[in-house]
Coordinates of C-alpha atoms in Angstrom, one line a residue:
X1 CA 12.4 39.6 -42.0
X2 CA 9.2 39.1 -40.0
X3 CA 8.0 35.8 -38.6
X4 CA 4.5 37.1 -38.3
X5 CA 3.8 37.7 -42.0
X6 CA 5.0 35.9 -45.1
X7 CA 4.4 38.6 -47.7
X8 CA 7.1 38.1 -50.3
X9 CA 10.2 40.3 -49.8
X10 CA 12.4 40.2 -53.0
X11 CA 15.2 41.8 -50.9
X12 CA 15.7 38.4 -49.2
X13 CA 16.1 36.6 -52.6
X14 CA 18.4 39.4 -53.9
X15 CA 20.6 38.7 -50.8
X16 CA 20.5 35.0 -51.4
X17 CA 21.8 35.6 -55.0
X18 CA 24.6 37.7 -53.6
X19 CA 25.4 35.0 -51.0
X20 CA 25.5 32.3 -53.7
X21 CA 27.9 34.3 -55.9
X22 CA 30.2 35.0 -52.9
X23 CA 30.3 31.4 -51.7
X24 CA 31.9 29.2 -54.4
X25 CA 33.2 26.7 -51.7
X26 CA 32.1 25.6 -48.2
X27 CA 35.0 27.6 -46.8
X28 CA 33.7 30.8 -48.4
X29 CA 30.2 30.0 -47.4
X30 CA 30.9 29.6 -43.6
X31 CA 33.1 32.7 -43.7
X32 CA 30.2 34.7 -45.2
X33 CA 27.8 33.3 -42.6
X34 CA 30.2 34.2 -39.8
X35 CA 30.5 37.8 -41.2
X36 CA 26.7 38.1 -41.2
X37 CA 26.4 36.8 -37.7
X38 CA 29.1 39.1 -36.5
X39 CA 27.0 42.1 -37.7
X40 CA 24.1 40.6 -35.6
X41 CA 26.3 40.6 -32.5
X42 CA 27.6 37.0 -32.5
X43 CA 31.2 36.3 -31.6
X44 CA 33.5 33.5 -32.5
X45 CA 34.7 31.1 -29.8
X46 CA 37.7 28.8 -30.3
X47 CA 37.2 25.1 -29.5
X48 CA 40.6 25.1 -27.7
X49 CA 39.4 27.8 -25.2
X50 CA 37.3 27.5 -22.1
X51 CA 33.8 28.7 -22.8
X52 CA 31.8 31.2 -20.7
X53 CA 28.2 30.6 -19.7
X54 CA 27.0 34.1 -20.4
X55 CA 24.1 34.9 -22.7
X56 CA 24.4 36.1 -26.3
X57 CA 25.3 34.8 -29.7
X58 CA 28.4 32.6 -30.5
X59 CA 29.7 30.5 -33.3
X60 CA 32.4 27.9 -33.9
X61 CA 34.1 27.5 -37.3
X62 CA 35.8 24.3 -38.3
X63 CA 36.8 23.9 -42.0
X64 CA 33.7 24.1 -44.1
X65 CA 31.3 23.9 -41.2
X66 CA 29.8 26.4 -38.8
X67 CA 27.7 25.9 -35.6
X68 CA 26.2 29.1 -34.2
X69 CA 23.8 29.5 -31.2
X70 CA 22.2 32.2 -29.2
X71 CA 21.7 31.8 -25.4
X72 CA 18.8 34.0 -24.1
X73 CA 19.1 35.9 -20.9
X74 CA 18.4 33.6 -17.9
X75 CA 18.4 30.3 -19.9
X76 CA 18.6 27.3 -17.6
X77 CA 21.3 24.7 -18.2
X78 CA 18.6 22.2 -19.2
X79 CA 16.9 24.6 -21.7
X80 CA 16.3 22.6 -25.0
X81 CA 17.7 23.6 -28.3
X82 CA 15.9 24.3 -31.6
X83 CA 18.3 23.5 -34.4
X84 CA 18.3 24.3 -38.1
X85 CA 20.6 21.8 -39.8
X86 CA 21.9 22.3 -43.4
X87 CA 25.0 21.5 -45.4
X88 CA 27.5 23.8 -47.2
X89 CA 28.9 21.5 -49.9
X90 CA 27.6 20.8 -53.4
X91 CA 28.6 18.3 -56.1
X92 CA 31.4 19.6 -58.2
X93 CA 34.9 19.0 -59.6
X94 CA 37.8 19.2 -57.2
X95 CA 41.5 19.6 -57.9
X96 CA 43.7 16.6 -57.5
X97 CA 46.9 16.6 -55.4
X98 CA 49.0 16.7 -58.6
X99 CA 46.9 19.2 -60.6
X100 CA 49.2 20.0 -63.5
X101 CA 48.4 17.9 -66.6
X102 CA 47.8 18.2 -70.3
X103 CA 48.2 16.6 -73.7
X104 CA 48.4 17.4 -77.4
X105 CA 49.3 21.1 -76.8
X106 CA 46.6 21.7 -74.2
X107 CA 47.3 22.6 -70.6
X108 CA 44.8 21.0 -68.2
X109 CA 43.9 20.8 -64.5
X110 CA 43.5 17.3 -63.1
X111 CA 40.2 17.1 -61.2
X112 CA 38.3 14.5 -59.2
X113 CA 34.5 14.1 -59.1
X114 CA 33.0 15.1 -55.8
X115 CA 29.5 13.8 -54.9
X116 CA 27.1 13.1 -57.7
X117 CA 27.1 16.1 -60.2
X118 CA 25.2 16.0 -63.4
X119 CA 28.4 16.0 -65.5
X120 CA 26.8 17.2 -68.7
X121 CA 25.9 20.5 -67.0
X122 CA 29.6 21.3 -66.5
X123 CA 30.4 21.0 -70.2
X124 CA 31.2 24.1 -72.2
X125 CA 30.7 26.4 -69.2
X126 CA 32.9 29.2 -68.1
X127 CA 34.5 28.0 -64.8
X128 CA 36.5 29.7 -62.1
X129 CA 38.6 28.2 -59.3
X130 CA 38.3 28.7 -55.6
X131 CA 39.1 27.1 -52.2
X132 CA 41.4 27.0 -49.3
X133 CA 45.2 27.3 -49.4
X134 CA 47.1 26.0 -46.4
X135 CA 50.5 27.7 -45.8
X136 CA 53.6 26.2 -44.5
X137 CA 53.0 27.8 -41.1
X138 CA 49.7 26.0 -40.8
X139 CA 47.5 29.0 -41.5
X140 CA 44.8 29.1 -44.1
X141 CA 44.0 31.6 -46.9
X142 CA 40.9 31.7 -49.0
X143 CA 41.3 32.2 -52.8
X144 CA 38.7 32.9 -55.4
X145 CA 39.5 33.3 -59.1
X146 CA 36.1 34.6 -60.0
X147 CA 36.5 34.8 -63.8
X148 CA 36.5 32.5 -66.7
X149 CA 39.6 30.4 -66.2
X150 CA 38.8 26.8 -67.1
X151 CA 36.4 24.9 -69.5
X152 CA 35.5 21.3 -70.0
X153 CA 35.0 21.1 -73.8
X154 CA 32.5 18.8 -75.2
X155 CA 33.3 16.6 -78.2
X156 CA 31.8 18.0 -81.5
X157 CA 28.9 15.9 -82.8
X158 CA 30.7 15.3 -86.0
X159 CA 33.2 13.2 -84.1
X160 CA 30.6 11.2 -82.2
X161 CA 27.4 10.7 -84.2
X162 CA 26.1 8.2 -81.7
X163 CA 25.1 11.1 -79.4
X164 CA 22.1 11.8 -81.7
X165 CA 20.8 8.2 -81.3
X166 CA 22.2 6.9 -78.0
X167 CA 22.6 10.1 -75.9
X168 CA 25.7 11.6 -74.3
X169 CA 27.9 9.2 -72.4
X170 CA 30.7 10.6 -70.3
X171 CA 33.6 8.8 -68.7
X172 CA 34.3 10.5 -65.4
X173 CA 38.1 10.2 -65.7
X174 CA 38.6 10.9 -69.4
X175 CA 35.9 13.4 -70.2
X176 CA 35.8 15.7 -67.2
X177 CA 39.3 17.3 -67.2
X178 CA 39.2 21.0 -67.9
X179 CA 41.6 23.0 -70.1
X180 CA 43.1 26.3 -69.0
X181 CA 45.7 27.1 -71.6
X182 CA 48.1 26.0 -74.3
X183 CA 51.5 24.6 -74.2
X184 CA 53.5 21.4 -74.8
X185 CA 55.4 21.4 -71.5
X186 CA 53.5 20.6 -68.3
X187 CA 55.4 21.9 -65.3
X188 CA 54.6 20.6 -61.8
X189 CA 53.6 23.5 -59.5
X190 CA 52.3 25.9 -62.2
X191 CA 48.7 26.0 -61.0
X192 CA 49.6 26.5 -57.3
X193 CA 52.2 29.2 -58.3
X194 CA 49.4 30.9 -60.3
X195 CA 47.1 30.8 -57.3
X196 CA 49.8 32.1 -54.9
X197 CA 50.1 35.1 -57.2
X198 CA 46.3 35.6 -57.4
X199 CA 46.0 35.5 -53.6
X200 CA 48.9 37.8 -53.1
X201 CA 51.0 35.1 -51.3
X202 CA 54.7 34.7 -51.4
X203 CA 56.0 32.2 -54.0
X204 CA 56.4 28.7 -52.5
X205 CA 54.4 29.5 -49.3
X206 CA 51.5 27.0 -50.0
X207 CA 51.9 23.5 -48.6
X208 CA 48.4 22.2 -49.2
X209 CA 45.2 23.0 -50.9
X210 CA 41.5 22.2 -51.1
X211 CA 40.4 23.7 -54.5
X212 CA 37.1 23.4 -56.4
X213 CA 36.0 24.3 -59.9
X214 CA 32.9 26.5 -60.0
X215 CA 30.7 28.2 -62.6
X216 CA 31.2 31.9 -62.8
X217 CA 27.9 32.9 -64.3
X218 CA 26.1 35.0 -61.8
X219 CA 22.7 34.0 -60.3
X220 CA 19.8 35.6 -62.1
X221 CA 16.1 36.0 -62.1
X222 CA 14.4 34.0 -64.8
X223 CA 11.0 34.2 -66.5
X224 CA 8.5 36.8 -67.8
X225 CA 7.6 37.9 -64.3
X226 CA 11.0 37.1 -62.7
X227 CA 9.2 34.3 -60.7
X228 CA 12.3 32.0 -60.8
X229 CA 15.9 32.1 -59.8
X230 CA 18.7 30.2 -61.6
X231 CA 22.0 29.8 -59.9
X232 CA 24.7 27.5 -58.6
X233 CA 24.9 25.6 -55.3
X234 CA 21.3 26.1 -54.2
X235 CA 21.7 22.5 -52.9
X236 CA 22.2 23.5 -50.2
X237 CA 23.4 27.1 -49.7
X238 CA 19.7 28.1 -50.1
X239 CA 19.1 26.5 -46.7
X240 CA 22.3 27.8 -45.2
X241 CA 21.4 31.3 -46.1
X242 CA 17.8 30.9 -44.8
X243 CA 19.0 29.5 -41.6
X244 CA 21.6 32.3 -41.0
X245 CA 18.9 34.9 -41.7
X246 CA 16.5 33.2 -39.3
X247 CA 19.1 32.9 -36.5
X248 CA 20.2 36.6 -36.9
X249 CA 16.5 37.6 -36.8
X250 CA 15.5 35.7 -33.7
X251 CA 18.6 36.9 -31.8
X252 CA 16.9 40.3 -31.6
X253 CA 14.0 38.7 -29.8
X254 CA 15.7 37.6 -26.6
X255 CA 12.7 38.0 -24.3
X256 CA 10.5 35.9 -26.6
X257 CA 12.9 32.9 -26.9
X258 CA 11.8 29.7 -25.1
X259 CA 14.5 27.5 -26.6
X260 CA 18.2 28.1 -27.5
X261 CA 18.2 28.6 -31.3
X262 CA 21.1 26.9 -33.2
X263 CA 22.3 26.9 -36.8
X264 CA 24.4 23.8 -37.8
X265 CA 25.8 23.9 -41.3
X266 CA 27.9 20.9 -42.1
X267 CA 30.3 19.9 -44.8
X268 CA 30.5 16.6 -46.7
X269 CA 26.8 15.8 -47.0
X270 CA 27.2 14.9 -50.7
X271 CA 29.6 12.0 -49.9
X272 CA 28.2 10.6 -46.7
X273 CA 28.8 13.1 -43.9
X274 CA 31.5 11.0 -42.3
X275 CA 34.1 13.6 -41.4
X276 CA 35.0 15.8 -38.5
X277 CA 33.0 18.6 -40.2
X278 CA 30.2 16.4 -41.4
X279 CA 26.8 15.7 -39.7
X280 CA 28.0 12.2 -38.8
X281 CA 31.0 13.7 -36.9
X282 CA 31.1 14.9 -33.3
X283 CA 30.9 18.7 -33.9
X284 CA 27.3 19.4 -33.2
X285 CA 27.1 17.2 -30.1
X286 CA 30.3 18.7 -28.7
X287 CA 29.0 22.3 -29.1
X288 CA 25.6 21.5 -27.5
X289 CA 27.2 19.7 -24.6
X290 CA 29.7 22.4 -24.0
X291 CA 27.0 25.0 -24.0
X292 CA 25.1 23.1 -21.3
X293 CA 28.3 22.6 -19.2
X294 CA 29.4 26.2 -19.6
X295 CA 26.1 27.2 -17.9
X296 CA 27.1 25.1 -14.9
X297 CA 24.9 22.2 -16.1
X298 CA 25.3 18.6 -15.2
X299 CA 25.0 15.4 -17.3
X300 CA 21.4 15.3 -16.1
X301 CA 20.9 18.8 -17.5
X302 CA 22.5 17.7 -20.8
X303 CA 20.1 14.7 -21.0
X304 CA 17.1 16.9 -20.2
X305 CA 18.1 19.5 -22.8
X306 CA 18.6 16.8 -25.5
X307 CA 15.3 15.2 -24.7
X308 CA 13.5 18.4 -25.5
X309 CA 15.6 19.3 -28.5
X310 CA 14.2 19.4 -32.1
X311 CA 16.1 19.8 -35.3
X312 CA 14.7 20.9 -38.7
X313 CA 17.1 19.4 -41.2
X314 CA 16.7 21.8 -44.2
X315 CA 17.9 20.6 -47.6
X316 CA 16.5 21.1 -51.1
X317 CA 14.0 18.6 -52.5
X318 CA 12.4 17.9 -55.9
X319 CA 9.7 20.1 -57.4
X320 CA 7.5 18.3 -59.8
X321 CA 9.2 18.4 -63.2
X322 CA 6.8 19.4 -66.1
X323 CA 8.7 17.2 -68.6
X324 CA 8.9 14.1 -66.3
X325 CA 5.8 14.1 -64.1
X326 CA 5.8 10.3 -64.1
X327 CA 8.9 10.3 -62.0
X328 CA 7.0 11.8 -59.1
X329 CA 4.5 10.3 -56.7
X330 CA 1.1 10.8 -58.4
X331 CA -0.5 12.4 -55.3
X332 CA 2.4 14.5 -54.2
X333 CA 3.5 17.2 -56.6
X334 CA 5.4 20.0 -54.8
X335 CA 5.5 23.2 -56.8
X336 CA 8.0 26.1 -56.7
X337 CA 6.7 29.2 -54.9
X338 CA 4.3 26.9 -53.0
X339 CA 6.2 27.1 -49.8
X340 CA 8.7 24.8 -48.1
X341 CA 8.3 21.0 -48.4
X342 CA 8.0 18.5 -45.6
X343 CA 10.0 15.4 -46.7
X344 CA 8.7 12.0 -45.7
X345 CA 10.0 8.4 -46.2
X346 CA 8.8 5.5 -44.1
X347 CA 12.2 3.7 -44.6
X348 CA 13.9 6.5 -42.7
X349 CA 15.7 8.0 -45.7
X350 CA 14.2 11.1 -44.1
X351 CA 13.7 11.5 -40.3
X352 CA 10.2 13.0 -40.4
X353 CA 7.4 11.3 -38.5
X354 CA 3.9 12.4 -37.5
X355 CA 5.1 14.3 -34.4
X356 CA 7.7 16.0 -36.5
X357 CA 5.1 17.0 -39.0
X358 CA 3.1 18.7 -36.2
X359 CA 6.2 20.7 -35.1
X360 CA 6.8 21.9 -38.7
X361 CA 3.1 22.7 -39.3
X362 CA 3.0 24.8 -36.1
X363 CA 6.0 26.8 -37.2
X364 CA 4.5 27.4 -40.7
X365 CA 1.2 28.4 -39.2
X366 CA 2.9 30.8 -36.8
X367 CA 4.8 32.4 -39.7
X368 CA 1.8 32.4 -42.0
X369 CA 3.7 30.2 -44.5
X370 CA 2.1 27.5 -46.6
X371 CA 3.9 24.2 -46.9
X372 CA 3.8 21.1 -49.1
X373 CA 4.7 17.4 -48.7
X374 CA 7.2 15.4 -50.7
X375 CA 7.1 11.6 -50.9
X376 CA 9.1 9.6 -53.5
X377 CA 7.5 7.5 -56.2
X378 CA 7.6 3.9 -54.9
X379 CA 9.3 2.8 -58.1
X380 CA 12.1 5.3 -57.6
X381 CA 14.9 5.2 -55.0
X382 CA 14.7 7.9 -52.4
X383 CA 17.7 10.2 -51.7
X384 CA 18.6 11.1 -48.2
X385 CA 20.2 13.9 -46.2
X386 CA 21.6 14.8 -42.8
X387 CA 18.3 14.4 -41.0
X388 CA 18.5 10.6 -40.2
X389 CA 22.1 11.0 -39.3
X390 CA 21.4 13.8 -36.9
X391 CA 18.6 11.9 -35.3
X392 CA 20.5 8.7 -34.8
X393 CA 23.8 10.2 -33.7
X394 CA 22.4 12.6 -31.1
X395 CA 19.1 11.0 -30.2
X396 CA 17.1 14.2 -30.9
X397 CA 13.8 14.5 -32.7
X398 CA 14.5 15.5 -36.3
X399 CA 12.3 16.7 -39.2
X400 CA 13.4 16.8 -42.8
X401 CA 12.2 19.8 -44.8
X402 CA 13.5 22.1 -47.5
X403 CA 12.8 24.1 -50.6
X404 CA 11.5 22.6 -53.9
X405 CA 13.9 23.0 -56.9
X406 CA 14.5 21.7 -60.3
X407 CA 17.9 20.5 -61.8
X408 CA 19.3 19.3 -58.5
X409 CA 23.0 18.5 -58.7
X410 CA 23.3 20.5 -61.9
X411 CA 26.0 23.2 -62.2
X412 CA 23.1 25.6 -62.3
X413 CA 19.9 24.9 -60.4
X414 CA 16.4 26.5 -60.5
X415 CA 14.1 27.6 -57.6
X416 CA 11.1 29.8 -57.1
X417 CA 11.9 33.4 -56.3
X418 CA 9.5 33.4 -53.3
X419 CA 10.5 30.1 -51.7
X420 CA 13.8 31.2 -50.0
X421 CA 11.9 33.9 -48.1
X422 CA 9.1 31.6 -47.1
X423 CA 11.6 29.0 -45.9
X424 CA 13.5 31.6 -43.8
X425 CA 10.2 32.8 -42.2
X426 CA 9.3 29.3 -41.2
X427 CA 12.7 28.7 -39.8
X428 CA 12.6 31.9 -37.8
X429 CA 9.2 30.9 -36.3
X430 CA 10.6 27.5 -35.4
X431 CA 13.8 28.9 -33.8
X432 CA 11.8 31.3 -31.7
X433 CA 10.1 28.3 -30.1

């Protein structure tokens, strides 16, 4: 990837599709990012260890979050950071603490709704199961049943004629529970025993779990000219992938770096970010401060570094929908393959202001990448993301950006094939400083 030219490289989008398929949960996503950064020379550091102040790339893993940074040779303790922020989680169905259920000869898995998914998009879809298993010794093991295992069956129209006139109405508790087999006897422990076998773990070794249902249909190019990409979890693994690619790229340009580039990919954005791995938690601030202090910096150095720091909060946004153009602002119609979007809201649902726009415009100009602006229709409530949280919690200038997509929060979303590459180029130019 080159930050000096934005000519479309389909290889980047091919790689994004592979990343989406291999990252059914936040835990898998951060493991895959870590593997990619390791190949670029980054090394994991434990939060419980003392950190060295030497130059090079490092990263911290905590649950479904990762913070990675690269210290250029000779960086002063007060060197500011350029941060790409993103989130690893997506709206989905998550397995309850007592998962084994069923009725009327059907075996089912009890699930809870995470975030705000479009529930209709999960109906009659082949679903797998993935997540993190915690063993009795406290260690964790990733599991991924990447084949059709579950299904949330929709009620036939013959049994609900009102669908034709009143539309589909789903009760989150009664209508979202997937089936995964047949049988009149529901036995506690069946699902976890099955997953222990799938993961090659001893029977009875699992003490806890964080499991998520996911579509198993592979990401795919769409359209006559393959101009579009359909796939799961673009909100917001598209940004995580772009940020990781950008960070790995600029790490090879040590002599050109004027800032310390950082990737911060958080969990739990879809339900408020208030966790130890969320943007409203202490993880990012702790990592930045420890980086300053590891280079023999003082509190004054920390304050100077933070004062010069900028964060691009990258999350997906809404492309203009051809069937619902009235839902968009009449003068702001972001299009797919039109380049990344700058997200603006004067009520601080996004953190962007005029000075932030200038930062992003400069990065796009440097990368030869076009950009667009998104503003909500005044009659529609505006969503939010990690940008305002990051700005308020750490007191750093933050700009909300992203890629324009359709079908946000669906089990299968839609983006332009060129936009992931354009976003990654803009992020690389920004991280380079």
